[in-house]
XYZ file of N, CA and C in Angstrom:
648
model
N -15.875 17.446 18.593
C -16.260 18.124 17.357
C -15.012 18.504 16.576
N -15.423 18.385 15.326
C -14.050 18.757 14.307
C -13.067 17.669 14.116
N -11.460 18.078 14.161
C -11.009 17.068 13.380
C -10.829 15.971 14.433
N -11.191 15.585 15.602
C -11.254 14.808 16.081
C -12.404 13.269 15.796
N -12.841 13.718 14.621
C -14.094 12.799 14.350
C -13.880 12.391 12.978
N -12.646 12.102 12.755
C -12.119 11.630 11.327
C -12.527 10.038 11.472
N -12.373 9.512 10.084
C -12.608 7.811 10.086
C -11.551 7.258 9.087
N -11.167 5.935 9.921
C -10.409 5.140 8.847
C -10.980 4.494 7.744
N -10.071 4.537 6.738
C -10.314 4.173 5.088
C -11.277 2.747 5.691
N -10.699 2.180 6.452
C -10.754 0.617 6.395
C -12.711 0.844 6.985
N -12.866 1.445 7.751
C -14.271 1.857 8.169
C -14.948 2.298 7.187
N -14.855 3.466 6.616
C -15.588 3.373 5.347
C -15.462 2.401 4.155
N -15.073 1.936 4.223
C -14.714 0.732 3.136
C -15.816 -0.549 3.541
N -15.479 -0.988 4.450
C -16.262 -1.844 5.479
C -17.702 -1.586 5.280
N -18.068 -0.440 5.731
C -19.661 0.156 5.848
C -20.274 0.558 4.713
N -19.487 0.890 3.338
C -20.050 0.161 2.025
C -20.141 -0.866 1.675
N -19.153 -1.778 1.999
C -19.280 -3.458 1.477
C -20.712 -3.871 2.329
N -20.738 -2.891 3.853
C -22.120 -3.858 4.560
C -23.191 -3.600 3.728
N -23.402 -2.040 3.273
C -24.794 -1.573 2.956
C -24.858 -1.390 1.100
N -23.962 -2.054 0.344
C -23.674 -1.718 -1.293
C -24.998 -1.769 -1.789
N -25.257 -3.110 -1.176
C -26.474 -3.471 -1.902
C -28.115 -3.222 -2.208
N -27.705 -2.024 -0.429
C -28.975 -1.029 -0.428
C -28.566 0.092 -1.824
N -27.440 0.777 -1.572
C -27.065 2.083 -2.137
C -27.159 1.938 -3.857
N -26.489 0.952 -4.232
C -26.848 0.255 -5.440
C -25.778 1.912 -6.510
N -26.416 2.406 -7.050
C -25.681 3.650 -7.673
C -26.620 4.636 -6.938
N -26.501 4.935 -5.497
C -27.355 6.275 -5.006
C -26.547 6.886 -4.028
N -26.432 8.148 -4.137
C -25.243 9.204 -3.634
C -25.383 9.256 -1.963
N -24.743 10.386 -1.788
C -24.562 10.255 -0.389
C -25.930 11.250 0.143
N -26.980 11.758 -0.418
C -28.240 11.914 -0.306
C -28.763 10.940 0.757
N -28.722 10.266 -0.259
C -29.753 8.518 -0.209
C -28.603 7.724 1.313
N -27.662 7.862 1.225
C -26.684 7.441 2.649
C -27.529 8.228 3.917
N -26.915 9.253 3.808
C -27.307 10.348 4.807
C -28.330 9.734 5.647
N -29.594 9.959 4.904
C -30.882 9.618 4.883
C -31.184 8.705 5.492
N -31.192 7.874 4.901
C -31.650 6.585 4.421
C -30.745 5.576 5.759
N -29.756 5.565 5.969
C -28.396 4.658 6.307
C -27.976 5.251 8.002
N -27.167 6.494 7.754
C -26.619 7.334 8.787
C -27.478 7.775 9.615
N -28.409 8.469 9.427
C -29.370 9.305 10.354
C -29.962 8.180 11.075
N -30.862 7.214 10.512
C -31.337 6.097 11.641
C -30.773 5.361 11.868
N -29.140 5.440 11.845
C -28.236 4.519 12.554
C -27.619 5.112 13.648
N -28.036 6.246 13.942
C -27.615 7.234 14.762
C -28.570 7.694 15.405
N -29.552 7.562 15.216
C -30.857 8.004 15.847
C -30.475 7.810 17.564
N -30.779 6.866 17.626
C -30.807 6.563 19.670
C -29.889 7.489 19.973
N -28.472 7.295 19.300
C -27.699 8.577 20.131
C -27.002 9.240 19.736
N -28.284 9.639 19.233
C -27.700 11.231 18.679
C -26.208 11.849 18.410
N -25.395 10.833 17.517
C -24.065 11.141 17.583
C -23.733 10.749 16.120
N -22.811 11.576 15.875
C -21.702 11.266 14.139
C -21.537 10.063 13.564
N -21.975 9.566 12.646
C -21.121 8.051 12.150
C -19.571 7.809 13.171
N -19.164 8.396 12.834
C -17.731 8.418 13.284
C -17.827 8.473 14.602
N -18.532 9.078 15.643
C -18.813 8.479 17.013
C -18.809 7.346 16.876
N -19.985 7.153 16.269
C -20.543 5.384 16.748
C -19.682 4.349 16.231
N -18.682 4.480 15.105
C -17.681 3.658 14.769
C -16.537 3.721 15.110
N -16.334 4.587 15.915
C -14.860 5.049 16.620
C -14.018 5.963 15.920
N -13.643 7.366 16.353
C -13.301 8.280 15.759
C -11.916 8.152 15.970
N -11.508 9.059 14.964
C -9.618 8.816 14.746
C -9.485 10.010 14.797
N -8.116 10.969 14.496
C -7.998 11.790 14.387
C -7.583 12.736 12.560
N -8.066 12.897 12.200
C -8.167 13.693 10.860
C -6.206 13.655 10.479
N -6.140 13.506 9.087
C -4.679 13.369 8.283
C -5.326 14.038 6.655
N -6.528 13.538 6.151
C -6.911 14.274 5.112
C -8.727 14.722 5.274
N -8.721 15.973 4.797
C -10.203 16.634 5.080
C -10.236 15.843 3.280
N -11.750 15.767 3.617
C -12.763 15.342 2.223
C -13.131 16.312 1.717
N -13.021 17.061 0.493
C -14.016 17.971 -0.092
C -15.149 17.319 -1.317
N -16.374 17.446 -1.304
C -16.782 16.578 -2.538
C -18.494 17.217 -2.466
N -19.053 16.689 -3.576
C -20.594 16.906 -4.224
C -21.398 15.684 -3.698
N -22.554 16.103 -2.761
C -23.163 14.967 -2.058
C -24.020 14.252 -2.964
N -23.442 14.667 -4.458
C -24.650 14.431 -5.354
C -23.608 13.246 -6.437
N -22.530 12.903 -5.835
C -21.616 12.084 -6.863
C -22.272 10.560 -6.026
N -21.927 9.292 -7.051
C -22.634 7.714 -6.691
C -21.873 7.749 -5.805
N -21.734 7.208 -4.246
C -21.261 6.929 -2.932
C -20.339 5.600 -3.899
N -21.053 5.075 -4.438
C -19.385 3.909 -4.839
C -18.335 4.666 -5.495
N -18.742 5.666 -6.189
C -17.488 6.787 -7.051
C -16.748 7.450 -5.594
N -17.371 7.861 -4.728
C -16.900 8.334 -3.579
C -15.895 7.362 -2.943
N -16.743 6.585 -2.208
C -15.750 5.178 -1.750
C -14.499 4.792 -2.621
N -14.438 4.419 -4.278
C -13.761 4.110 -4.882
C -12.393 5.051 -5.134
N -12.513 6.470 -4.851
C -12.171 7.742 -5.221
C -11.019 7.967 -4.159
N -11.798 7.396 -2.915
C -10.815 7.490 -1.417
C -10.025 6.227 -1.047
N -10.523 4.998 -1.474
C -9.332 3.977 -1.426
C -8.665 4.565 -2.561
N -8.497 4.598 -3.807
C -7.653 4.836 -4.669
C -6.268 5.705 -4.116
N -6.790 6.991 -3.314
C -5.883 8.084 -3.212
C -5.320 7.226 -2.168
N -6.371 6.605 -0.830
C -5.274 5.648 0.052
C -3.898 5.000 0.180
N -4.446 4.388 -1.250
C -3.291 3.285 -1.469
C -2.123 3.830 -2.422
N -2.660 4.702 -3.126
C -1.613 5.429 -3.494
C -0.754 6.560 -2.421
N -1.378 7.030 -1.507
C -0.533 7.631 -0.354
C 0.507 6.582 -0.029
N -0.184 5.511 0.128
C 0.527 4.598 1.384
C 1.675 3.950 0.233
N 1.846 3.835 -0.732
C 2.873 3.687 -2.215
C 3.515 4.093 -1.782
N 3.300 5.585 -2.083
C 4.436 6.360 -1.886
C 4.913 6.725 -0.664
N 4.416 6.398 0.554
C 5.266 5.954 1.748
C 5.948 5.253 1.928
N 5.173 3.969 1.010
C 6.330 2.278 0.578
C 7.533 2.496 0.131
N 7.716 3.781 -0.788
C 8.998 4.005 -1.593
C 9.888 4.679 -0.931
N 9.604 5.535 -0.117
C 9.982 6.484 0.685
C 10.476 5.526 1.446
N 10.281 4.762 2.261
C 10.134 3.893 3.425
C 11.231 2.819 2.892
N 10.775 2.402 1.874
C 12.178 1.619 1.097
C 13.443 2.506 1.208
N 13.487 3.434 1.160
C 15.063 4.099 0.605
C 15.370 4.363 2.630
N 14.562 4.685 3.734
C 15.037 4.095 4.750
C 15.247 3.275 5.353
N 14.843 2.070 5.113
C 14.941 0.886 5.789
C 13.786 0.598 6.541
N 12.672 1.391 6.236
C 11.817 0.700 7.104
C 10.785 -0.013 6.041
N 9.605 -0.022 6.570
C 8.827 -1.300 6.133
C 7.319 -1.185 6.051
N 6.350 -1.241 4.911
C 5.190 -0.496 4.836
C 4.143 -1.734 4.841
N 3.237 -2.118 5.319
C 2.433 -3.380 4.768
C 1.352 -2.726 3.856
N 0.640 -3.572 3.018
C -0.096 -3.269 1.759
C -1.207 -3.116 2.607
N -1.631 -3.445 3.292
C -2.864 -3.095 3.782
C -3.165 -1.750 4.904
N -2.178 -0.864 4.596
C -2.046 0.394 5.497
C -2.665 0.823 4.731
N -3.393 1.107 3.721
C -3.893 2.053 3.110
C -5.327 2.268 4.067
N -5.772 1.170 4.628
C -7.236 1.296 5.559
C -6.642 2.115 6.694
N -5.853 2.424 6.930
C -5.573 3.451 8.545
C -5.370 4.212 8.110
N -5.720 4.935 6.710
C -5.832 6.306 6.553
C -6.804 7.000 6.730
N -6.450 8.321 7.683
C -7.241 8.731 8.373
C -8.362 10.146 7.735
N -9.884 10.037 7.282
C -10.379 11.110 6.573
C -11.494 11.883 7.306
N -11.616 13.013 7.518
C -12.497 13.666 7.768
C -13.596 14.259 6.710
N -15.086 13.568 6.713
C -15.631 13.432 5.722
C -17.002 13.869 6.209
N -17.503 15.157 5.856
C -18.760 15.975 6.360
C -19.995 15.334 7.153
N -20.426 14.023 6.226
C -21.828 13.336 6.265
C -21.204 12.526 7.325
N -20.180 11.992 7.935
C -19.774 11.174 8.032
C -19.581 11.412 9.595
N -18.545 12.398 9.932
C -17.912 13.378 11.109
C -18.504 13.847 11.187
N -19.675 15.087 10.616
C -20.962 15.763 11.808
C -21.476 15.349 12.233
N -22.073 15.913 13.298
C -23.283 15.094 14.116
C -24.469 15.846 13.001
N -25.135 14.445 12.576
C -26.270 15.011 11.389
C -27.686 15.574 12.076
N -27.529 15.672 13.198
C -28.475 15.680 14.774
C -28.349 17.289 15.228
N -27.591 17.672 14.696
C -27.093 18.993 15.208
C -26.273 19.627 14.480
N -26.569 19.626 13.112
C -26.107 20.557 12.230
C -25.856 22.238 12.209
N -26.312 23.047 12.830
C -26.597 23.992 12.946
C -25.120 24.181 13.796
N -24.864 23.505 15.138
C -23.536 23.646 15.642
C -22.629 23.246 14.975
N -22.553 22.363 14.197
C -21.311 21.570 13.213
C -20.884 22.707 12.438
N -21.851 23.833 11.868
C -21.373 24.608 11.095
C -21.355 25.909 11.964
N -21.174 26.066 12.923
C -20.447 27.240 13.704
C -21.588 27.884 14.281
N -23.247 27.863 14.316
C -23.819 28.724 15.258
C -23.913 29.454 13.816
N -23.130 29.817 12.430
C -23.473 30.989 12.141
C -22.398 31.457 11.550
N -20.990 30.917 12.377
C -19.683 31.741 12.446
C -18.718 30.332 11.589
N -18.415 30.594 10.328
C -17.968 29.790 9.993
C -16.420 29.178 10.294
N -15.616 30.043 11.136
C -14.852 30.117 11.821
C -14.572 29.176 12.667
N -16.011 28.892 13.726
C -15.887 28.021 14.607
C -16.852 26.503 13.519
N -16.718 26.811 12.575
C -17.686 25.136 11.937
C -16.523 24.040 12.179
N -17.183 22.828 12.282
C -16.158 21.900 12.115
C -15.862 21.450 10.904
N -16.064 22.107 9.752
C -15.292 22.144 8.627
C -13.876 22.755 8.565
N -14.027 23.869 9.084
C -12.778 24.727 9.277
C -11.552 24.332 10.426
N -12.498 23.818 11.342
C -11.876 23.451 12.418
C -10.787 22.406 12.000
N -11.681 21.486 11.503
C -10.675 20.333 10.913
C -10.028 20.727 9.790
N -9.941 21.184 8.607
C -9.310 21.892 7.828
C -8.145 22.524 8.479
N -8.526 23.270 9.097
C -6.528 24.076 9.960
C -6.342 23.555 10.950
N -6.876 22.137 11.673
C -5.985 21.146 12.381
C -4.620 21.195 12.040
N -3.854 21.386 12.984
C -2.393 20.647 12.612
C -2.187 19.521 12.403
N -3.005 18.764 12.763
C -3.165 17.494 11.859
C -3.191 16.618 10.251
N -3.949 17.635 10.208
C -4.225 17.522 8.712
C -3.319 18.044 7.732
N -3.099 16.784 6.504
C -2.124 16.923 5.910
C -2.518 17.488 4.278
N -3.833 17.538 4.133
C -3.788 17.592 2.530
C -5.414 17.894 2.849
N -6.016 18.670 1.806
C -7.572 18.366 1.243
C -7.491 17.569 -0.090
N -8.509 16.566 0.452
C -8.615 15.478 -1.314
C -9.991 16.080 -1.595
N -10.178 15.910 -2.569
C -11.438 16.523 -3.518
C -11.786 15.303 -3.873
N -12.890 14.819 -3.956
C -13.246 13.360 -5.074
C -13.949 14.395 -5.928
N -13.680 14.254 -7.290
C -14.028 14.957 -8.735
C -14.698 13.600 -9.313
N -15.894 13.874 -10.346
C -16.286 13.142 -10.583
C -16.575 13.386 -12.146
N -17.209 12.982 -12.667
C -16.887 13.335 -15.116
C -17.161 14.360 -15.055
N -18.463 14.992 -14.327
C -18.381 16.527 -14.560
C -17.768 17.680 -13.638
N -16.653 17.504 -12.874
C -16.057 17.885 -11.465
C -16.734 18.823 -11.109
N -18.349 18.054 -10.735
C -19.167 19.042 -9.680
C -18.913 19.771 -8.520
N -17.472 19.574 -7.668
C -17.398 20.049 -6.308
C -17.260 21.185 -6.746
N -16.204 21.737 -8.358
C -16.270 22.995 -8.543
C -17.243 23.870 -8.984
N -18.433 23.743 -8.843
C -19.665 24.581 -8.837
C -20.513 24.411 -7.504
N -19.794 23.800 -6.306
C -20.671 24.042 -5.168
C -20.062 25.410 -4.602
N -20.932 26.007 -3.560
C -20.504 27.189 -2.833
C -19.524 26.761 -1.604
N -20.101 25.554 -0.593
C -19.224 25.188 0.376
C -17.991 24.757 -0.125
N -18.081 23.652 -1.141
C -16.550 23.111 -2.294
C -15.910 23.838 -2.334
N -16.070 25.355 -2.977
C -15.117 26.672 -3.465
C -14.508 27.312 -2.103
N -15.316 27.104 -0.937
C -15.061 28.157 0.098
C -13.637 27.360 0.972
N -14.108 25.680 0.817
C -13.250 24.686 0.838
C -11.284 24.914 0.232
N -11.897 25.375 -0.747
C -10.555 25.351 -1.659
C -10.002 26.746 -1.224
N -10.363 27.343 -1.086
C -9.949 28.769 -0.889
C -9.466 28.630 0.354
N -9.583 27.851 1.522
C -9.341 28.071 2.561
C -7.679 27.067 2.829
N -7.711 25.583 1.637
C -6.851 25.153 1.275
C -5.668 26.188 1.088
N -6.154 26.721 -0.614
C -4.792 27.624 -0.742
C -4.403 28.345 0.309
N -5.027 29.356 1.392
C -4.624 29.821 1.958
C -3.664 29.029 3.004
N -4.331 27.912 3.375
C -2.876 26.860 4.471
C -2.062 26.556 3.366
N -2.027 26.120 1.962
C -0.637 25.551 1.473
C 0.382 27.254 1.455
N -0.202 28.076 1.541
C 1.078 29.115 1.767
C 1.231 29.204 3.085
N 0.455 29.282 4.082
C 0.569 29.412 5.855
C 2.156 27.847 6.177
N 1.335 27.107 5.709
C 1.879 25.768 6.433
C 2.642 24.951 5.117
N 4.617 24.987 5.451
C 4.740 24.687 4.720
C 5.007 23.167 4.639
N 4.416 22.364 5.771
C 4.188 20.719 5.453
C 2.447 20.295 4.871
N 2.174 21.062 4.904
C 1.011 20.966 3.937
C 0.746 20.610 2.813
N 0.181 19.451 2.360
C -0.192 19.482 0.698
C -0.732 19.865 -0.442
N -1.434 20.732 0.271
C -2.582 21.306 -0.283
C -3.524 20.501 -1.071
N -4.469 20.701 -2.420
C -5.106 20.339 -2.696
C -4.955 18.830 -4.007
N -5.682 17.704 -3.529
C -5.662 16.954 -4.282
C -6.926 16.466 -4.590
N -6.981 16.176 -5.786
C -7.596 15.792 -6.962
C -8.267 14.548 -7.124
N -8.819 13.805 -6.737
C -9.256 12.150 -6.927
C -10.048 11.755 -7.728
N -9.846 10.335 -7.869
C -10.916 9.719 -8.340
C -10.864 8.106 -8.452
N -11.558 7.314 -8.927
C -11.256 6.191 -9.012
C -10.006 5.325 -9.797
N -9.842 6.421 -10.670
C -8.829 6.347 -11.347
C -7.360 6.530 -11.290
N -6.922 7.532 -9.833
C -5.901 8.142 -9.694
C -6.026 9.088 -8.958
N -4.939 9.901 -8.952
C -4.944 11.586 -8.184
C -4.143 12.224 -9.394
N -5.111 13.201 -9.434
C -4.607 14.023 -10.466
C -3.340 14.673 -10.179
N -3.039 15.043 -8.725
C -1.838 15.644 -8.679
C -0.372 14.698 -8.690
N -0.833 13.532 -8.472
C -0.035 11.938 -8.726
C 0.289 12.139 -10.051
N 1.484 11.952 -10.874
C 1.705 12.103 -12.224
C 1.742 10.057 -12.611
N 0.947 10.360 -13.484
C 0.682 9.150 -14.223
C -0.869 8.521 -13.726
N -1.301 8.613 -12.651
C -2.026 7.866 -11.586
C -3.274 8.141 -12.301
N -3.928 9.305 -12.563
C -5.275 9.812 -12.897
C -5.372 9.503 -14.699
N -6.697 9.844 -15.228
C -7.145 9.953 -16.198
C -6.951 10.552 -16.926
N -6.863 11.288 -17.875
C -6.917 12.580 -19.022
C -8.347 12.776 -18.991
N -9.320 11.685 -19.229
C -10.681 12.527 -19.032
C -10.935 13.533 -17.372
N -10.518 12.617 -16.856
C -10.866 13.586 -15.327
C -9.929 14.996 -15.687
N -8.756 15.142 -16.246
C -7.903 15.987 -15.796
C -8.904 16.878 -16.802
N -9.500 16.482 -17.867
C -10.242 17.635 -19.312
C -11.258 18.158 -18.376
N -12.325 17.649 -17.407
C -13.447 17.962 -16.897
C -13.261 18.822 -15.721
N -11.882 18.359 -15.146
C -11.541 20.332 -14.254
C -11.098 20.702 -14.836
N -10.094 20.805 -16.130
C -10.272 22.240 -16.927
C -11.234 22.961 -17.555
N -11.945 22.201 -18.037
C -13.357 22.600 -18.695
C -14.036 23.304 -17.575
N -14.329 23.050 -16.362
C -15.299 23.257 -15.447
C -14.332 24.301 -14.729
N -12.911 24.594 -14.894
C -12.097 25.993 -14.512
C -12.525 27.281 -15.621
N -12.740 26.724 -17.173
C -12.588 27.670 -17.872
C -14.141 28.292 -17.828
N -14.920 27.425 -17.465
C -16.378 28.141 -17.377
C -17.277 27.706 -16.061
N -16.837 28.000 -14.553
C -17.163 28.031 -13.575
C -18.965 28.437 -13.414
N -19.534 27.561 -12.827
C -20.870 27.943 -12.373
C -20.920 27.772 -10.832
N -21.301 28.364 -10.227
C -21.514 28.260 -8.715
C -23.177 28.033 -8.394
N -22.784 26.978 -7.383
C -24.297 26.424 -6.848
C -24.121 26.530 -5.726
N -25.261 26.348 -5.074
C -25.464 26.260 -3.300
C -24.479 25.153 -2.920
N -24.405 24.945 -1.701
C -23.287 24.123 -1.048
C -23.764 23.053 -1.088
């Protein structure tokens, strides 16, 4: 349980190309549902069980209500731009990055890493302390929270999203190899200079200057 039940880019990537054509433009609702739960049924275990779990490098924060291809598209993007800027980095030592590292990046992603079978323990009994949200979140493992933001950056009007971020800021001052919070989308990472949109960057300010909070 927790950040031990992270998945590689290259796995989720994979397991949209298998099922696109069910999901068509339908969120991670319609996944959950529809996809995960009776693919997991017999045994009773996490996506990420049954596809082989990794160990967590970035927690997912996001709105189960954004298109699963905006999702998917949102997390290779930030991938391959991580793994860039390892390329460059990696250039000025002498070592050596292949283009296709961006799939062994490692994400811990709610629908994905809980057991959807036993929700009630995933989120702590009660005690959000012991949820495996949190758990994986202050892994020493984990290097960054990515947000996938979407035109109207819904994660910032969920309740779990906000409690998410708050728990961020608090590790980027605790831990100072930490990244704290990044920004995604298909387009870029907002905290990437050049990489992201101007529309994405207008729709979290807009949605900072007049905050609504929803259920998680």
């Amino acid at each position: 349980r927790g950040p031990g039940r992270a998945v590689m880019a290259k796995q989720l990537w994979d397991f949209y190309e298998f099922f696109k054509s069910f999901i068509g433009d339908r969120d991670m609702y319609y996944v959950n549902t529809n996809i995960i739960m009776p693919t997991t049924k017999q045994e009773q275990l996490s996506l990420a069980e049954f596809v082989g779990p990794s160990t967590v490098t970035f927690f997912v924060s996001h709105y189960w209500g954004t298109p699963f291809h905006h999702f998917v598209a949102s997390l290779k993007k930030h991938a391959t731009l991580s793994m860039q800027m390892h390329q460059e980095f990696s250039e000025r030592t002498g070592d050596s990055v292949r283009r296709s590292a961006w799939r062994n990046a490692r994400y811990w992603i709610c629908s994905l890493s809980n057991n959807q079978w036993n929700v009630s323990k995933e989120l702590g009994s009660g005690d959000w302390a012991r949820s495996s949200f949190y758990l994986s979140l202050t892994s020493p493992d984990c290097q960054a929270t990515v947000m996938v933001m979407d035109e109207e950056a819904m994660p910032l009007t969920r309740a779990w999203c906000l409690f998410e971020v708050l728990q961020t800021f608090i590790l980027t001052k605790r831990k100072k190899d930490f990244d704290g919070l990044l920004m995604c989308t298909p387009s870029g990472v907002l905290n990437f200079p050049g990489s992201a949109s101007v529309d994405a960057a207008m729709a979290v300010a807009e949605r900072l200057k007049t905050p609504q909070e929803e259920g998680g």
